[in-house]
Coordinates of C-alpha atoms and ligand atoms in Angstrom, one line a residue:
M1 CA 31.4 4.6 21.0
R2 CA 29.9 7.6 20.6
F3 CA 26.1 8.6 21.0
V4 CA 24.3 8.9 18.6
D5 CA 21.1 10.8 19.0
P6 CA 18.2 8.5 16.6
L7 CA 16.0 12.2 16.7
K8 CA 18.5 14.2 15.3
A9 CA 19.3 11.5 12.4
L10 CA 15.8 11.1 11.6
A11 CA 15.0 15.0 12.3
D12 CA 15.0 15.5 8.3
A13 CA 13.6 12.7 7.1
E14 CA 10.9 12.9 4.4
R15 CA 7.4 10.9 5.4
K16 CA 7.1 8.6 1.8
P17 CA 9.0 5.5 0.6
Y18 CA 12.0 6.3 -1.3
W19 CA 11.3 4.0 -3.8
L20 CA 7.6 6.0 -5.0
D21 CA 9.5 9.4 -4.6
S22 CA 11.8 9.2 -8.0
P23 CA 11.4 11.4 -11.2
A24 CA 11.0 8.4 -13.1
K25 CA 7.9 7.7 -11.8
P26 CA 5.6 7.7 -14.7
E27 CA 2.4 9.9 -15.7
P28 CA -0.6 8.5 -14.5
L29 CA -2.3 6.0 -16.8
P30 CA -6.3 6.8 -17.7
R31 CA -9.2 5.9 -15.9
L32 CA -11.9 3.2 -17.6
L33 CA -14.4 6.1 -18.4
K34 CA -16.3 3.1 -20.2
D35 CA -18.4 -0.4 -20.2
T36 CA -15.8 -3.3 -22.5
T37 CA -14.9 -6.7 -22.9
A38 CA -11.7 -8.7 -22.4
D39 CA -10.3 -12.3 -22.5
L40 CA -8.9 -11.9 -19.1
A41 CA -9.8 -8.8 -16.5
V42 CA -6.5 -8.7 -14.0
V43 CA -8.1 -6.3 -10.8
G44 CA -4.5 -5.4 -9.3
G45 CA -1.7 -3.0 -10.3
G46 CA 1.4 -4.8 -7.8
F47 CA 3.0 -7.6 -9.1
S48 CA 0.6 -10.1 -8.7
G49 CA -1.3 -8.0 -10.7
L50 CA 1.3 -7.2 -13.8
W51 CA 3.3 -10.6 -13.5
A52 CA -0.6 -12.0 -14.7
A53 CA -0.8 -9.6 -17.7
L54 CA 2.3 -9.7 -19.2
M55 CA 2.5 -13.4 -19.0
A56 CA -0.6 -13.8 -20.0
K57 CA 0.2 -11.8 -23.5
E58 CA 3.2 -14.0 -23.8
R59 CA 1.4 -17.1 -23.3
D60 CA -1.2 -16.1 -26.2
P61 CA 0.1 -12.8 -27.8
S62 CA -3.9 -13.0 -29.3
L63 CA -5.7 -12.4 -25.7
D64 CA -6.9 -9.7 -25.1
V65 CA -6.1 -8.7 -21.4
V66 CA -7.1 -5.4 -19.3
L67 CA -5.7 -4.5 -15.8
L68 CA -7.4 -2.5 -13.4
E69 CA -6.0 -0.3 -10.5
G70 CA -7.6 1.1 -7.8
R71 CA -4.7 3.9 -7.0
R72 CA -1.7 3.7 -8.6
I73 CA 0.7 1.1 -10.3
G74 CA 2.9 -0.2 -7.6
W75 CA 1.5 2.4 -5.0
A76 CA 1.0 -0.7 -2.7
A77 CA 3.7 -3.2 -1.0
S78 CA 5.2 -3.7 -4.3
G79 CA 6.7 -0.3 -4.2
R80 CA 7.3 0.8 -1.2
N81 CA 9.2 -3.2 -0.5
G82 CA 12.9 -3.4 0.7
G83 CA 13.8 -4.8 -2.6
F84 CA 15.2 -9.2 -2.1
A85 CA 13.2 -10.5 -4.5
M86 CA 14.0 -14.0 -3.4
A87 CA 13.9 -17.6 -4.7
T88 CA 11.9 -18.9 -1.7
L89 CA 8.6 -19.9 -2.5
T90 CA 8.1 -20.5 1.2
H91 CA 9.0 -18.2 3.3
G92 CA 12.3 -20.3 3.7
I93 CA 13.7 -23.5 3.3
A94 CA 12.3 -24.8 6.7
N95 CA 9.0 -23.3 6.7
G96 CA 9.0 -25.4 3.7
L97 CA 10.7 -28.3 5.1
E98 CA 9.0 -28.3 7.3
R99 CA 5.2 -28.2 5.9
W100 CA 5.9 -29.8 2.3
P101 CA 8.8 -32.0 3.1
E102 CA 8.2 -34.0 0.4
E103 CA 7.8 -31.6 -2.1
I104 CA 10.6 -29.8 -1.2
S105 CA 13.5 -30.2 -3.6
T106 CA 10.8 -29.6 -6.4
L107 CA 9.7 -26.1 -4.7
E108 CA 13.5 -24.8 -4.2
R109 CA 14.2 -25.6 -7.8
L110 CA 10.9 -23.9 -8.6
G111 CA 11.8 -20.9 -7.8
A112 CA 15.2 -21.2 -8.7
E113 CA 14.2 -21.2 -11.9
N114 CA 11.1 -18.4 -10.8
L115 CA 13.8 -15.7 -9.8
D116 CA 16.2 -16.3 -13.0
E117 CA 13.3 -16.5 -15.5
I118 CA 12.7 -12.6 -13.3
G119 CA 16.3 -12.1 -14.1
E120 CA 15.6 -12.6 -17.8
T121 CA 12.6 -11.3 -18.1
V122 CA 14.1 -7.8 -16.8
A123 CA 16.5 -8.3 -19.3
R124 CA 14.3 -9.2 -22.4
Y125 CA 12.3 -5.7 -22.0
D126 CA 15.0 -3.5 -20.8
I127 CA 13.6 -2.8 -16.9
D128 CA 16.6 -0.6 -15.4
C129 CA 15.2 -1.0 -12.2
G130 CA 18.9 -2.2 -10.4
Y131 CA 18.5 -5.9 -11.0
E132 CA 21.9 -7.4 -8.8
R133 CA 22.0 -11.1 -8.1
T134 CA 23.7 -10.7 -5.2
G135 CA 22.3 -13.3 -2.6
E136 CA 21.9 -12.4 0.7
L137 CA 24.0 -12.7 3.5
N138 CA 22.0 -13.8 6.7
V139 CA 24.2 -12.8 10.4
A140 CA 24.0 -13.5 13.9
T141 CA 23.8 -11.6 16.6
E142 CA 23.2 -13.9 19.5
P143 CA 24.4 -17.4 19.7
W144 CA 20.9 -19.1 19.7
Q145 CA 20.8 -17.7 16.3
L146 CA 24.2 -19.6 15.3
D147 CA 22.2 -23.2 16.1
E148 CA 18.8 -22.4 13.7
M149 CA 21.4 -21.3 10.9
N150 CA 22.9 -24.9 10.8
E151 CA 19.8 -25.9 10.9
S152 CA 19.8 -23.7 7.5
V153 CA 22.4 -24.8 6.3
R154 CA 22.4 -28.6 7.0
I155 CA 19.3 -28.7 5.2
A156 CA 20.1 -26.3 2.2
H157 CA 22.9 -28.8 1.2
E158 CA 21.6 -32.1 1.3
L159 CA 18.9 -30.0 -1.0
G160 CA 22.6 -29.2 -2.8
I161 CA 21.6 -26.1 -2.7
R162 CA 25.3 -23.5 -1.8
F163 CA 25.0 -22.0 1.4
D164 CA 28.4 -20.4 2.5
V165 CA 29.0 -21.0 6.2
L166 CA 30.8 -17.5 7.1
D167 CA 32.4 -17.2 10.5
A168 CA 32.5 -13.8 13.0
D169 CA 34.9 -12.5 10.9
Q170 CA 34.5 -13.6 7.3
T171 CA 30.9 -12.5 8.0
R172 CA 32.3 -9.1 9.5
A173 CA 34.7 -9.2 5.8
E174 CA 31.6 -8.8 4.4
V175 CA 29.7 -6.4 5.6
N176 CA 31.8 -5.0 8.8
S177 CA 29.7 -4.1 11.8
P178 CA 30.7 -5.6 15.5
T179 CA 27.4 -7.3 15.5
Y180 CA 27.8 -10.0 13.4
I181 CA 29.4 -13.5 15.6
G182 CA 28.7 -15.6 12.4
G183 CA 27.1 -16.2 9.4
F184 CA 25.8 -17.6 6.3
W185 CA 25.9 -15.9 3.0
E186 CA 22.5 -17.9 -0.1
R187 CA 25.0 -16.5 -2.7
D188 CA 21.6 -17.7 -5.6
G189 CA 19.3 -17.5 -3.3
C190 CA 18.0 -13.0 -3.9
A191 CA 19.0 -10.9 -6.3
M192 CA 18.5 -7.0 -5.1
V193 CA 16.1 -4.9 -7.2
D194 CA 15.1 -1.2 -6.6
P195 CA 10.4 -2.3 -6.4
A196 CA 9.3 0.9 -7.4
R197 CA 10.9 1.1 -10.9
L198 CA 10.6 -2.9 -11.2
A199 CA 6.9 -2.3 -10.8
W200 CA 7.4 0.5 -13.3
G201 CA 9.6 -1.4 -16.2
L202 CA 6.7 -4.8 -15.9
R203 CA 4.3 -2.0 -16.7
Q204 CA 5.4 -0.2 -19.8
A205 CA 6.4 -4.4 -20.5
C206 CA 2.6 -4.4 -20.1
L207 CA 1.6 -1.6 -22.3
S208 CA 4.9 -3.2 -24.9
V209 CA 2.6 -6.2 -25.6
G210 CA -0.6 -4.8 -25.7
V211 CA -2.4 -5.5 -21.8
R212 CA -4.8 -2.1 -21.9
I213 CA -4.4 -0.7 -18.2
Y214 CA -6.8 1.5 -16.6
E215 CA -5.3 3.4 -12.8
R216 CA -7.5 5.1 -10.3
T217 CA -10.3 2.6 -11.2
P218 CA -11.0 0.2 -8.5
V219 CA -13.1 -2.6 -9.5
R220 CA -16.0 -2.2 -6.5
N221 CA -17.9 -5.2 -7.6
I222 CA -17.7 -9.0 -9.1
K223 CA -20.7 -10.5 -10.6
D224 CA -21.3 -13.7 -12.6
T225 CA -23.7 -13.6 -15.3
H226 CA -22.9 -16.5 -16.5
A227 CA -22.2 -15.6 -20.0
A228 CA -19.5 -13.4 -18.1
M229 CA -17.6 -12.0 -15.2
E230 CA -18.1 -8.4 -15.2
L231 CA -15.9 -6.4 -12.8
L232 CA -18.2 -3.1 -11.9
T233 CA -16.0 -0.1 -11.8
P234 CA -17.1 4.2 -10.6
H235 CA -17.7 4.8 -14.6
G236 CA -17.5 1.3 -17.1
T237 CA -17.6 -1.9 -16.1
V238 CA -15.9 -5.2 -17.9
R239 CA -17.2 -7.9 -18.9
A240 CA -14.4 -11.0 -18.8
A241 CA -14.0 -14.5 -19.9
R242 CA -11.6 -14.4 -16.7
V243 CA -10.7 -12.7 -13.9
A244 CA -7.1 -12.5 -11.9
L245 CA -6.8 -11.4 -8.5
G246 CA -4.0 -10.1 -7.4
T247 CA -5.4 -7.4 -5.4
G248 CA -3.3 -8.6 -2.1
V249 CA -4.4 -7.9 1.3
F250 CA -6.7 -5.2 0.4
Q251 CA -11.1 -5.5 0.9
P252 CA -10.8 -8.3 -1.0
L253 CA -13.9 -9.2 -3.6
L254 CA -13.8 -12.7 -3.2
R255 CA -15.3 -13.1 0.3
R256 CA -13.5 -16.1 1.5
L257 CA -10.2 -14.5 1.7
K258 CA -10.7 -12.5 4.7
H259 CA -10.6 -15.3 6.7
F260 CA -7.1 -15.9 5.9
L261 CA -4.9 -12.8 5.5
V262 CA -4.5 -10.4 7.7
P263 CA -2.6 -7.0 7.0
V264 CA 0.4 -6.3 9.1
Y265 CA 2.5 -2.8 8.4
D266 CA 6.1 -2.7 8.4
Y267 CA 8.8 0.0 8.1
A268 CA 11.6 1.0 7.1
L269 CA 14.4 4.1 6.9
M270 CA 16.4 5.0 3.9
T271 CA 19.9 7.2 4.6
E272 CA 21.4 9.7 2.7
P273 CA 24.0 8.3 0.5
L274 CA 27.4 6.9 2.2
S275 CA 30.5 8.8 1.2
A276 CA 33.3 6.8 -0.7
E277 CA 35.0 7.0 3.5
Q278 CA 31.6 5.8 4.5
L279 CA 31.4 2.9 2.4
A280 CA 34.8 1.7 3.1
S281 CA 34.4 1.3 6.7
V282 CA 31.3 -1.0 5.9
G283 CA 32.7 -2.7 3.1
W284 CA 30.3 -4.3 1.8
H285 CA 31.6 -4.8 -1.9
N286 CA 29.5 -7.4 -2.9
R287 CA 26.1 -5.5 -1.9
Q288 CA 24.4 -8.4 -0.8
G289 CA 21.2 -7.8 0.9
V290 CA 21.4 -8.6 4.3
G291 CA 19.2 -10.3 7.4
D292 CA 19.4 -10.4 10.4
S293 CA 18.4 -13.9 12.5
A294 CA 16.0 -12.9 15.7
N295 CA 12.9 -13.8 15.6
Q296 CA 11.7 -9.7 15.1
F297 CA 14.6 -9.3 12.4
H298 CA 16.3 -6.6 10.6
Y299 CA 16.5 -6.0 7.1
Y300 CA 19.1 -3.7 5.3
R301 CA 20.5 -3.4 1.5
L302 CA 22.5 -1.0 -0.6
T303 CA 20.5 1.1 -3.1
A304 CA 22.2 2.0 -6.8
D305 CA 23.8 5.2 -5.0
N306 CA 25.2 3.8 -2.0
R307 CA 22.0 4.4 0.4
I308 CA 21.3 2.1 3.2
L309 CA 17.7 0.7 3.1
W310 CA 16.6 -0.4 7.3
G311 CA 13.7 -2.0 7.1
G312 CA 12.0 -4.9 9.8
Y313 CA 12.0 -5.3 13.3
D314 CA 8.6 -4.5 14.4
A315 CA 5.7 -6.2 12.2
V316 CA 2.5 -4.5 13.8
Y317 CA -1.5 -5.4 14.1
Y318 CA -3.5 -3.0 15.1
N319 CA -6.3 -4.7 16.4
G320 CA -9.7 -4.6 14.3
G321 CA -7.2 -4.9 11.2
K322 CA -8.1 -2.3 9.5
I323 CA -5.7 -0.7 7.0
K324 CA -5.1 3.1 7.2
P325 CA -2.8 5.5 5.6
E326 CA -1.7 7.1 8.8
Y327 CA -0.5 3.8 10.0
E328 CA 2.0 4.1 7.7
Q329 CA 3.8 6.1 9.5
R330 CA 4.9 4.8 13.2
D331 CA 7.1 7.1 14.9
E332 CA 8.2 5.2 17.7
T333 CA 9.8 2.3 15.4
F334 CA 11.2 4.7 13.6
V335 CA 13.0 5.5 16.3
K336 CA 13.7 1.6 17.5
L337 CA 14.3 1.7 14.0
A338 CA 17.3 4.3 14.1
G339 CA 18.5 3.0 17.3
H340 CA 19.3 0.0 16.2
F341 CA 21.2 0.9 12.9
A342 CA 23.5 3.4 15.1
T343 CA 24.2 0.1 17.3
T344 CA 24.8 -2.3 14.1
F345 CA 27.0 0.2 12.7
P346 CA 28.4 2.6 14.6
Q347 CA 31.2 3.9 12.3
L348 CA 28.7 5.3 11.1
S349 CA 27.5 8.2 13.7
G350 CA 26.1 11.1 12.1
L351 CA 24.3 9.8 8.7
R352 CA 21.2 11.4 8.4
F353 CA 17.7 9.1 7.3
T354 CA 16.3 10.8 4.4
H355 CA 12.6 8.5 4.0
R356 CA 10.4 7.1 6.3
W357 CA 7.7 4.9 5.4
G358 CA 6.0 1.5 6.0
G359 CA 3.7 -0.8 4.2
V360 CA 1.1 -3.4 5.0
I361 CA 2.0 -7.0 3.8
D362 CA -0.9 -9.9 3.2
T363 CA -0.2 -12.2 6.0
C364 CA -1.7 -15.9 6.0
S365 CA -0.6 -18.3 8.9
R366 CA 1.6 -20.3 7.0
F367 CA 3.8 -17.5 5.9
S368 CA 3.3 -18.4 1.7
A369 CA 1.0 -17.5 -0.6
F370 CA -1.8 -20.1 -0.6
Y371 CA -4.0 -20.0 -4.1
G372 CA -7.3 -20.5 -5.7
Q373 CA -10.1 -20.8 -8.2
S374 CA -14.3 -19.6 -8.0
H375 CA -17.2 -19.0 -10.3
G376 CA -16.8 -22.8 -12.2
G377 CA -12.6 -21.6 -12.3
R378 CA -13.3 -18.1 -14.3
L379 CA -11.5 -16.8 -11.4
A380 CA -8.4 -17.0 -10.0
Y381 CA -6.7 -15.7 -6.9
A382 CA -3.2 -15.8 -5.5
A383 CA -2.4 -13.8 -1.9
G384 CA -0.8 -14.4 1.2
Y385 CA 3.1 -13.8 0.5
T386 CA 3.8 -12.4 4.0
G387 CA 6.4 -9.9 3.7
M388 CA 8.1 -12.8 0.5
G389 CA 6.8 -11.5 -2.4
V390 CA 9.0 -9.3 -4.2
G391 CA 10.0 -12.7 -6.4
A392 CA 7.1 -15.2 -5.3
T393 CA 4.8 -13.7 -7.0
R394 CA 5.3 -14.2 -10.6
F395 CA 4.7 -17.7 -9.8
G396 CA 1.7 -17.2 -8.0
A397 CA 0.9 -15.4 -11.1
N398 CA 1.8 -18.2 -13.4
V399 CA -0.7 -20.1 -10.9
M400 CA -3.3 -18.1 -12.0
L401 CA -2.8 -17.9 -15.1
D402 CA -2.6 -22.5 -14.9
L403 CA -5.6 -22.7 -13.5
L404 CA -7.8 -20.0 -15.4
A405 CA -6.4 -22.2 -18.6
G406 CA -8.0 -25.3 -17.1
E407 CA -4.1 -26.9 -16.8
R408 CA -2.8 -29.4 -15.1
T409 CA 1.0 -28.4 -14.9
E410 CA 3.8 -29.2 -11.9
R411 CA 2.4 -26.0 -9.9
T412 CA -0.8 -27.2 -10.5
E413 CA -0.6 -30.7 -8.8
L414 CA 2.0 -29.3 -5.6
R415 CA 0.0 -29.7 -2.3
M416 CA 1.7 -26.0 -1.3
V417 CA -0.7 -25.1 -4.0
K418 CA -3.8 -27.3 -3.7
E419 CA -3.3 -26.5 0.1
K420 CA -4.7 -23.4 2.0
P421 CA -3.6 -22.6 5.0
L422 CA -5.4 -22.5 9.1
P423 CA -8.0 -19.2 8.7
F424 CA -7.3 -16.2 11.8
P425 CA -10.6 -16.8 13.7
P426 CA -12.6 -13.5 14.0
E427 CA -12.0 -11.0 15.9
P428 CA -11.7 -9.6 18.5
V429 CA -10.2 -13.3 19.4
R430 CA -7.8 -12.5 15.8
S431 CA -6.6 -9.5 17.3
A432 CA -6.1 -10.7 21.0
G433 CA -4.1 -13.6 19.6
I434 CA -1.9 -12.0 17.2
Q435 CA -1.1 -9.4 20.1
M436 CA 0.1 -12.6 22.3
T437 CA 2.1 -14.2 19.4
R438 CA 3.7 -11.1 19.0
W439 CA 4.4 -10.2 22.6
S440 CA 5.5 -14.3 22.8
I441 CA 7.8 -13.8 19.9
A442 CA 9.9 -10.4 21.4
Q443 CA 10.0 -12.7 24.4
A444 CA 11.6 -15.8 22.7
D445 CA 14.0 -13.0 21.1
L446 CA 14.7 -11.9 24.8
H447 CA 15.2 -15.3 26.3
Q448 CA 18.0 -17.1 23.3
G449 CA 15.3 -17.8 21.5
R450 CA 13.0 -20.0 23.8
R451 CA 9.9 -20.3 22.7
N452 CA 6.9 -20.3 24.9
L453 CA 3.7 -22.8 25.4
W454 CA 2.5 -20.4 23.4
L455 CA 4.6 -20.0 20.3
R456 CA 5.0 -23.8 20.8
T457 CA 1.1 -24.7 20.6
L458 CA 1.2 -22.5 17.6
D459 CA 4.3 -24.0 16.2
R460 CA 2.0 -27.6 16.4
M461 CA -1.1 -26.7 14.9
G462 CA 1.2 -25.5 11.6
L463 CA -0.1 -21.7 12.7
G464 CA 2.0 -18.5 12.9
F465 CA 2.2 -14.8 12.6
D466 CA 5.2 -13.0 10.6
S467 CA 6.2 -10.6 8.4
Ligands
FAD501 C1 8.0 -1.9 4.0 C2 7.5 -3.6 3.1 C3 8.9 -4.3 2.9 C4 9.1 -5.6 2.3 N1 9.8 -6.2 1.6 C5 10.1 -7.0 1.4 C6 10.9 -8.3 0.3 O1 12.0 -6.8 0.6 N2 11.1 -8.9 -0.7 C7 9.9 -9.6 -0.4 O2 10.0 -9.9 -0.9 N3 8.5 -8.7 0.1 C8 8.6 -7.7 0.4 N4 7.8 -7.3 0.9 C9 6.0 -7.1 0.7 C10 5.9 -7.7 -0.7 O3 6.5 -6.3 -1.1 C11 4.9 -8.3 -0.9 O4 4.6 -9.2 -1.2 C12 4.1 -7.7 -2.8 O5 5.0 -5.8 -3.0 C13 3.0 -8.8 -3.6 O6 2.3 -8.3 -4.6 P1 1.1 -8.0 -4.3 O7 1.0 -7.4 -6.1 O8 0.2 -9.5 -4.1 O9 0.3 -6.5 -3.6 P2 0.2 -5.2 -4.0 O10 1.9 -4.6 -4.0 O11 -0.2 -4.6 -2.6 O12 -0.7 -4.7 -5.3 C14 -2.1 -4.9 -4.6 C15 -2.8 -4.3 -5.3 O13 -4.3 -4.2 -5.9 C16 -5.2 -3.3 -6.3 N5 -6.3 -3.4 -5.9 C17 -6.3 -4.3 -3.8 N6 -8.1 -4.2 -4.2 C18 -8.4 -4.0 -5.9 C19 -9.5 -3.1 -6.8 N7 -10.9 -3.9 -5.9 N8 -9.7 -3.1 -7.2 C20 -8.3 -2.2 -7.9 N9 -7.1 -2.4 -7.7 C21 -6.9 -3.3 -6.0 C22 -4.3 -1.9 -4.7 O14 -4.2 -0.5 -4.3 C23 -2.2 -2.9 -4.9 O15 -1.9 -1.5 -5.8 C24 7.8 -6.3 1.7 C25 7.0 -5.1 1.8 C26 6.5 -4.3 2.9 C27 5.3 -3.2 2.6

């Protein structure tokens, strides 16, 4: 194998999210500059808020809906992720079965319907986001990972879900890496999207149905005056009957949320486009998203112009739980990721990266979103998607709308929806516990997946840390 210098491959990589660095980026919408009223005020212009606003209008076109975004639509996690729109609502079938065994088949069905409906919405509004329902190829690179894979496949088959098991040769026939020893292809479980274009497309869809969107309009506070919910922004107040919070991991407007969420940084690289020869050397005719199966995993995929997005592995919690722009760049992680890329695809040596970036994830201790209400049912929230919100935020938005309407639906009656995750302990115990967990996870990967006493204790308590 030729020696590959990760620093050389990274030398020209721009320090910004590839997807957001696009000529398709729309001009900013106006700020809110005066007081206004609304039936529904949505806070946050990521996928959570965009889906909530759009579907509120689809449910009732006469509703007056305002969406308030503190910066730009899609600038945060929603516009800079891997673009794997997953069907799962529970961060994978095994995690869902572990926590809600009696609901898992319903949750899987609802997740599949949700992903179908995302595809239908993309088609209905003609959203140009490279939507491809290619599924996800899960690959094993160590024998112990095969055992865990077999368990997921067994559960899926019991639930009647199609997971195609592949041996080493079959896996490499899909995507050619010498590191693969087996895998399975979850054919229907995932669609690939360009996430920024999806966010911008949903923004346009919202505008087309009459949602009023204000960008660069941070909500500083929410006051309940009994007559209305008042959302205070720098230059105007919105008086709304109902509020949907889609604010992700940022400074919560509802204090209780801070106990359940921690900001975890995830990082990604984008290569230059592959030549026809380079692409042929990898195969990848079915264009699936790929995920490897260690606890510290990589996710990777092709773009429309045949670049490879390569992300994951390090999930970084900065002590104290702050969110800072400088955390979006981490050279130590980029060098590690570039090195792992070279090991996975030695035939692509010489390929250069054009972009490197990071983003912050709303991690909660059960790895899948939680939902709730406050202010006598007039405010609803959904958060905690833990690195799997591209698809699931639409389901979460539907839950918020059900709750705000006071409707009992199949969704609102789920234990998953009614229950909250275990809260994280306060600082400094929080940082110490998370760093201990990260260290233990890395150790497990080095020792055939064996989980130490710390991880086993957390497992028993239903507490975890992931990205
Ligand atoms: C690098 C990376 C890779 C990922 N890869 C995947 C993947 O492949 N598949 C997957 O399913 N998930 C992935 N995720 C996670 C996924 O991106 C998120 O789960 C999802 O985008 C969450 O959407 P959201 O709308 O809840 O939050 P966000 O996208 O974070 O949006 C929240 C918005 O609320 C706004 N806001 C916050 N507070 C206020 C306020 N007070 N006033 C006004 N506005 C406010 C913010 O400015 C922001 O725009 C990844 C995340 C990252 C960072």
